[in-house]
Each structure stands twice: as C-alpha cells, then as structure tokens.
CSV table of C-alpha atoms in Angstrom, one decimal:
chain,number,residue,atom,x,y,z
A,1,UNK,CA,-17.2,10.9,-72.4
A,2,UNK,CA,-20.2,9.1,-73.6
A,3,UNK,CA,-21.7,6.2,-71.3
A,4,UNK,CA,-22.7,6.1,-67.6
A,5,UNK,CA,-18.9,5.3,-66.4
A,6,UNK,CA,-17.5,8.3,-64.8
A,7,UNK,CA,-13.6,8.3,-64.6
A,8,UNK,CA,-12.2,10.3,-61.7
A,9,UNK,CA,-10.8,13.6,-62.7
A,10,UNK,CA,-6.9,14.2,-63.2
A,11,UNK,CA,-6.2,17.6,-60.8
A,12,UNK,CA,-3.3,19.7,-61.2
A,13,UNK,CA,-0.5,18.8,-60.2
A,14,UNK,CA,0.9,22.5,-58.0
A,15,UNK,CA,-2.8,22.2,-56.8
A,16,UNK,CA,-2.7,18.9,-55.6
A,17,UNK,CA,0.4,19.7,-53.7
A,18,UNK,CA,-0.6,22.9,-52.4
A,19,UNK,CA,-3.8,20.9,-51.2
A,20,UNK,CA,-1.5,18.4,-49.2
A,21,UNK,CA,0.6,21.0,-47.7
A,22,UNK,CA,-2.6,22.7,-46.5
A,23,UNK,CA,-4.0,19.5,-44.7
A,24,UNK,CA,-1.3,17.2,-43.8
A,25,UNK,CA,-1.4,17.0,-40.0
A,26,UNK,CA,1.7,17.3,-37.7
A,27,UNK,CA,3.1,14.4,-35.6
A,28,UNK,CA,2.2,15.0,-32.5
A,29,UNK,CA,-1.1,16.0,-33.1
A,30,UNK,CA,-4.2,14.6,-31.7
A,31,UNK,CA,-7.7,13.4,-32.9
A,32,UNK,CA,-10.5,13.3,-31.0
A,33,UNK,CA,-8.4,13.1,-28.1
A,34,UNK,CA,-7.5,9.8,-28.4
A,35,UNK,CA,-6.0,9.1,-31.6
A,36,UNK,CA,-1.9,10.7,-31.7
A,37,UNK,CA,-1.1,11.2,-35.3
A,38,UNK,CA,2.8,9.7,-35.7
A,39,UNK,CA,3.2,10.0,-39.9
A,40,UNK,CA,1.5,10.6,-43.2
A,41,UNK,CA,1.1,6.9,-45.3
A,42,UNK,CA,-0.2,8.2,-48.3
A,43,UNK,CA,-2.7,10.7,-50.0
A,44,UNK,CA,-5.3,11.2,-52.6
A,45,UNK,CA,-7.9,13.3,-54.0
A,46,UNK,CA,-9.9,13.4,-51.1
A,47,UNK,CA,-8.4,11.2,-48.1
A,48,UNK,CA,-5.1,11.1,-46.4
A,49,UNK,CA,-4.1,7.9,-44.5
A,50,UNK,CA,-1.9,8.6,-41.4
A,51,UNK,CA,-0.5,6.3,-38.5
A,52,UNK,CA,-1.4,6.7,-35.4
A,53,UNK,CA,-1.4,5.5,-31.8
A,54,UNK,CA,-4.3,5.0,-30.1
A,55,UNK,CA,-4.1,6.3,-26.6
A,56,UNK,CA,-7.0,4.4,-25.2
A,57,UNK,CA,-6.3,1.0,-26.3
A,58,UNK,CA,-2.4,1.2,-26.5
A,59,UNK,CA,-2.3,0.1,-30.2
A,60,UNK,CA,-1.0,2.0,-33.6
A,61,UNK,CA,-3.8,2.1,-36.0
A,62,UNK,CA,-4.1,3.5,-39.8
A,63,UNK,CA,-6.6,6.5,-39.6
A,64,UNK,CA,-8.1,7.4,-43.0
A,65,UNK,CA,-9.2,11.6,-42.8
A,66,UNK,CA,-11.4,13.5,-45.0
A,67,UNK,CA,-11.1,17.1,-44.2
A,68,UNK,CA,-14.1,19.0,-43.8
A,69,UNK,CA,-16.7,15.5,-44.0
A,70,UNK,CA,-18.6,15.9,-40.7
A,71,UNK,CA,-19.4,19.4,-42.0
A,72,UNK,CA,-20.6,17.8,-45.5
A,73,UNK,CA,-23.3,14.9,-45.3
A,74,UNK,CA,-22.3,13.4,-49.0
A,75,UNK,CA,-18.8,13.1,-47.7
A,76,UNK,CA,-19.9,11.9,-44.4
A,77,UNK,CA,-22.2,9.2,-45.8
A,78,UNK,CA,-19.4,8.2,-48.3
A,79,UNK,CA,-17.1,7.3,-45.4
A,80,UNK,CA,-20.0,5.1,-43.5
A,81,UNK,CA,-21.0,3.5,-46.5
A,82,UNK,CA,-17.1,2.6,-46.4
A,83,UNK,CA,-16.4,1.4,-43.3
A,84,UNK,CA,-20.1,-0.5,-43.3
A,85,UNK,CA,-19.2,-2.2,-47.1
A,86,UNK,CA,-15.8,-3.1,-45.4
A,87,UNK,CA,-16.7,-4.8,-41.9
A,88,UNK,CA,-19.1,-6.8,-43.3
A,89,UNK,CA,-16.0,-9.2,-44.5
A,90,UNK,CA,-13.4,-10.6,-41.6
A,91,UNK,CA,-10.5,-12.3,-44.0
A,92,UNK,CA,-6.7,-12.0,-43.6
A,93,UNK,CA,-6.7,-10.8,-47.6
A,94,UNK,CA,-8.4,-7.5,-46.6
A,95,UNK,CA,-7.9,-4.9,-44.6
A,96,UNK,CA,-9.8,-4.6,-41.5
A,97,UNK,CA,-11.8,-1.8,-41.1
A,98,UNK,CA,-12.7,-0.6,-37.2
A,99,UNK,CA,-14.6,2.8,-36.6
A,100,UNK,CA,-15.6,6.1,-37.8
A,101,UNK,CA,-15.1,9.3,-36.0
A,102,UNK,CA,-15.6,12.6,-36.0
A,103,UNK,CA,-13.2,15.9,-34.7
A,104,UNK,CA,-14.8,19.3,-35.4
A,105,UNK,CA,-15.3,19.5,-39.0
A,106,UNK,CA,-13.4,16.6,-40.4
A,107,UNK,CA,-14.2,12.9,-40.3
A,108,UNK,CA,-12.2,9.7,-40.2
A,109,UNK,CA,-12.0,6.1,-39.6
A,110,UNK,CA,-9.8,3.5,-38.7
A,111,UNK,CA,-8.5,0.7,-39.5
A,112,UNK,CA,-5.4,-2.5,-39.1
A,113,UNK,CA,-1.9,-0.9,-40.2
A,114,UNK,CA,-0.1,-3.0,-42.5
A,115,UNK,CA,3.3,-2.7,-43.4
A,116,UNK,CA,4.0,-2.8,-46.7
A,117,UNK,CA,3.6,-1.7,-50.4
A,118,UNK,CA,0.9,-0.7,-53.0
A,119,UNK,CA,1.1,-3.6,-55.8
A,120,UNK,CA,1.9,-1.5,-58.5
A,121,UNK,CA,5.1,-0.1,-56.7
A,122,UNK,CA,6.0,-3.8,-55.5
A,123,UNK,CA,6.2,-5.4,-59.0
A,124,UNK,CA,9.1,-2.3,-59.3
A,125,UNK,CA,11.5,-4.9,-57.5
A,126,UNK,CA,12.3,-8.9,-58.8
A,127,UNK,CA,9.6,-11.0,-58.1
A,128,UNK,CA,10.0,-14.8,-57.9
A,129,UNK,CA,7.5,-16.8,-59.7
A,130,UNK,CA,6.5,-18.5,-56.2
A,131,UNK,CA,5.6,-14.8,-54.8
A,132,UNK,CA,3.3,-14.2,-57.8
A,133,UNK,CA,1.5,-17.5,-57.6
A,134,UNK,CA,1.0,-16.8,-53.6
A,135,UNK,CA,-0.5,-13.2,-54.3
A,136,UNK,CA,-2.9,-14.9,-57.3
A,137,UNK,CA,-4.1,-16.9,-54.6
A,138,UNK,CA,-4.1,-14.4,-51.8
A,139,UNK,CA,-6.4,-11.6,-54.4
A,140,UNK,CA,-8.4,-14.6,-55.6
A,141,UNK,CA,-9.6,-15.6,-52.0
A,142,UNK,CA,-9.9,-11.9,-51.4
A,143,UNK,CA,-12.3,-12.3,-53.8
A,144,UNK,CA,-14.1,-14.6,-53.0
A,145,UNK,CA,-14.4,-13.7,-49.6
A,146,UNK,CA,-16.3,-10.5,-51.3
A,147,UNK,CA,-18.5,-12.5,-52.8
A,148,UNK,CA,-19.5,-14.6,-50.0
A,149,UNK,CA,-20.3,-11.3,-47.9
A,150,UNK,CA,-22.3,-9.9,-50.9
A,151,UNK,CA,-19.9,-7.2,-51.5
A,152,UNK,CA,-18.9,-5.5,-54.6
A,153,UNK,CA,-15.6,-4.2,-53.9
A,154,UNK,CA,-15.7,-2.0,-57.6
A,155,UNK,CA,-12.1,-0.5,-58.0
A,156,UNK,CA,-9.6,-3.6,-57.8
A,157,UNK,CA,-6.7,-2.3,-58.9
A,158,UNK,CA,-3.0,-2.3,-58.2
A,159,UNK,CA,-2.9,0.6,-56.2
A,160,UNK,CA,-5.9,-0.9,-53.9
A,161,UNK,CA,-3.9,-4.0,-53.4
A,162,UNK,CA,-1.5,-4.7,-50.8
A,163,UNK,CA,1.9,-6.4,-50.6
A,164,UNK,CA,2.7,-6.3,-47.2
A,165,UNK,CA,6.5,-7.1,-45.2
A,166,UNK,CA,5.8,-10.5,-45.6
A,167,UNK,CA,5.2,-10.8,-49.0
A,168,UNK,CA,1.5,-11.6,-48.3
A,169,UNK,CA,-1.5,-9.8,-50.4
A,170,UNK,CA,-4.4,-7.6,-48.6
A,171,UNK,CA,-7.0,-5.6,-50.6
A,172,UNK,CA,-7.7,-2.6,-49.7
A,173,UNK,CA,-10.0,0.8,-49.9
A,174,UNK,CA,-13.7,0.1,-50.3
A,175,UNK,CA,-14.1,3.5,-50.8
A,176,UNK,CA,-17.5,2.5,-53.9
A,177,UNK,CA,-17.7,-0.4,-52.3
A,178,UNK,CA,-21.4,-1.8,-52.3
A,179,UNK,CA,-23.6,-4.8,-51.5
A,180,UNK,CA,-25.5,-6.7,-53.9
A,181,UNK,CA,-28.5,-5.3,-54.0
A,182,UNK,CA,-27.0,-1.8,-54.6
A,183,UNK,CA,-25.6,-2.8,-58.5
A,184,UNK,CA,-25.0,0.3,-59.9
A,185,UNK,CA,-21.5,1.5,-59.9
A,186,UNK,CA,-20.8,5.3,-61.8
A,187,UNK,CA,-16.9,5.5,-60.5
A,188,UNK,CA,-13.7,3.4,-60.6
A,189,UNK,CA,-11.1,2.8,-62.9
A,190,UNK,CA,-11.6,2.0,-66.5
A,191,UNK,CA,-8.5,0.1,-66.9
A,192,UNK,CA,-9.2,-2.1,-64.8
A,193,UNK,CA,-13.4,-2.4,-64.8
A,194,UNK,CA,-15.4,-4.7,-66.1
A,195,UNK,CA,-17.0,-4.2,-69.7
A,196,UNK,CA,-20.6,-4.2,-68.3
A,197,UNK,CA,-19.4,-1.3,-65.7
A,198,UNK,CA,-18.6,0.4,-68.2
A,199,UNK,CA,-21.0,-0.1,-70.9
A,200,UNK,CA,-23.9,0.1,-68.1
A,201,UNK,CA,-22.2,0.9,-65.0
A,202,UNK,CA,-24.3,-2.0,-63.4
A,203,UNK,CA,-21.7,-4.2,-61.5
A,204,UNK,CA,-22.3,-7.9,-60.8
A,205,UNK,CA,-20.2,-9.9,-58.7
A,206,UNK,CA,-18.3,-11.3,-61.1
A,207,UNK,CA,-16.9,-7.9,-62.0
A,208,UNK,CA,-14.7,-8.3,-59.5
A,209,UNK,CA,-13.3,-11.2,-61.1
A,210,UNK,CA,-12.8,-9.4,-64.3
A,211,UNK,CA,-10.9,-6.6,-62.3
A,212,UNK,CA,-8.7,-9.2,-60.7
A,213,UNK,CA,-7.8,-11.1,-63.6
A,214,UNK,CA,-6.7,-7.4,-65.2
C-alpha cells in the first residue's frame, strides 16, 4: 500500500484463536499479588482486557495485559505512552486510566470497569432517536475534552467507543494516542481517519473530529 498510513494487519483466524487459548488467564489467578483475575472482557491482537479485584484497595478494576511486554522495551513503552496520553484527561466520557505494572515477563495497566458495550455491537439493538442524540453529545465532549488536554486520541472508532448500562458514552483505548507536539500518526483505522492521516499520516487535532463525525 502506497502512503505513510499503515493499516493493522488481518491475522489468521485458527492463529488468532490458538493465540487466545495460549494466554487467556484463569479466574482465580493472581497478578502481582494483588490484582485476582475474575473474567476475560475482551481481546485483540496484542492485549487482553480482564476484570479483576484488587486485593489491596477492595475494588474490581479492568486490567489491560500484554504478554511478554516487560521483557520487550517497544511493547513496554507502548503501554506507558498509553496510560501517560490517557491520564492526562479526567472527563466522565473517557475511561480512566490508573497504573501500570509489571509481573515477570508480562506488563499491564489498569483502569475504571465499565459495564457495558462496544458501539458498533450496541447499534445491533433499537436505538431511540433521544439515545443517539445523547451519545453525539457524550463523543463530542469526549472530544473536546481531548483537545483541551492536547491529546490526539488517533483511532476513534466504534469499537473504541463505549455504551455503557446506562446508555451513557465513554471513549476508550489510547493505545496511539499522542500529545500535540508528537503529530505524526503511522497506525489506526482508515475507515475512520482523517484524509490528512492518511495522505501524510500527520494528525492535527481536528482529526479527531473527522473521526467522530465518521
């Protein structure tokens, strides 16, 4: 593909499982001797979000893992650069994102647990036009909230965005998130980027508009 914009590779499918069912921590199991994993949320390429209970402060958490990333320093600096992008913004549109720790070899952080759904499997079920107009508001002030902070969030998208129990929005994963003075931006999703990303892959904060507006 010509163009600096890099999309993020497709894997196969039996290895993607296989690469779950290798990694995918019991219940019961704990990290760093604190954190007691209680279920798997989700999975992707790299990272698999679990809930947990945290043993010292008496609270469930979400814990986002990356096998192997305290052992890899590009890894390991991808998940500071995450939870650093992420606490820089306190806004009850985006998730809040607490600490990083390591446990042996892997590396994770955590973060608030919401209840709730990706967008994209939300808009499965009816919608009343008063829910949409409440979410448009809700990603819009998530938005600006970004923009406020300096932050480039870079891959808003409806599987980065949040519907939670109570119908509110929250936006989620900052995994290429960046501040301002850090404008190029060589990952995300072309769907939904803007057309300077991917003619340049130099992001502005108004690309996060376009994204949202997708």
């Amino acid at each position: 593909m010509s163009g600096p914009f890099a999309l993020p590779s497709t894997p196969n499918t039996s290895d993607t499982e296989q690469l779950h069912s290798d990694t995918t921590l019991a219940c019961q199991s704990m990290l760093a001797d604190r954190f007691r994993i209680l279920s798997p949320l989700g999975n992707g390429a790299q990272a698999t979000v679990y809930r947990a209970h945290d043993e010292l402060l008496n609270i469930e958490v979400a814990i986002k893992l990356l096998i192997g990333a305290a052992a890899n320093p590009h890894q390991m600096q991808t998940l500071r650069n995450e939870v650093l992008v992420a606490r820089k913004i306190q806004h009850s549109n985006i998730i809040r994102v607490h600490d990083v720790f390591a446990d042996g070899e892997n590396a994770f952080f955590t973060m608030q647990l919401v209840s709730g759904l990706p967008l994209n499997e939300r808009l499965l079920r009816s919608t009343r036009p008063q829910q949409y107009e409440q979410w448009r508001l809700d990603l819009l002030e998530a938005v600006l909230a970004c923009q406020t902070a300096g932050i480039h969030h870079g891959d808003i998208k409806p599987d980065n965005i949040l519907i939670t129990d109570e119908d509110r929005l929250m936006l989620i994963d900052f995994g290429i998130g960046h501040t301002v003075d850090t404008c190029h931006q060589t990952s995300g999703n072309r769907q939904y980027a803007a057309p300077e990303v991917i003619d340049s892959g130099i992001s502005t904060l108004q690309s996060d508009t376009y994204s949202a507006g997708v």
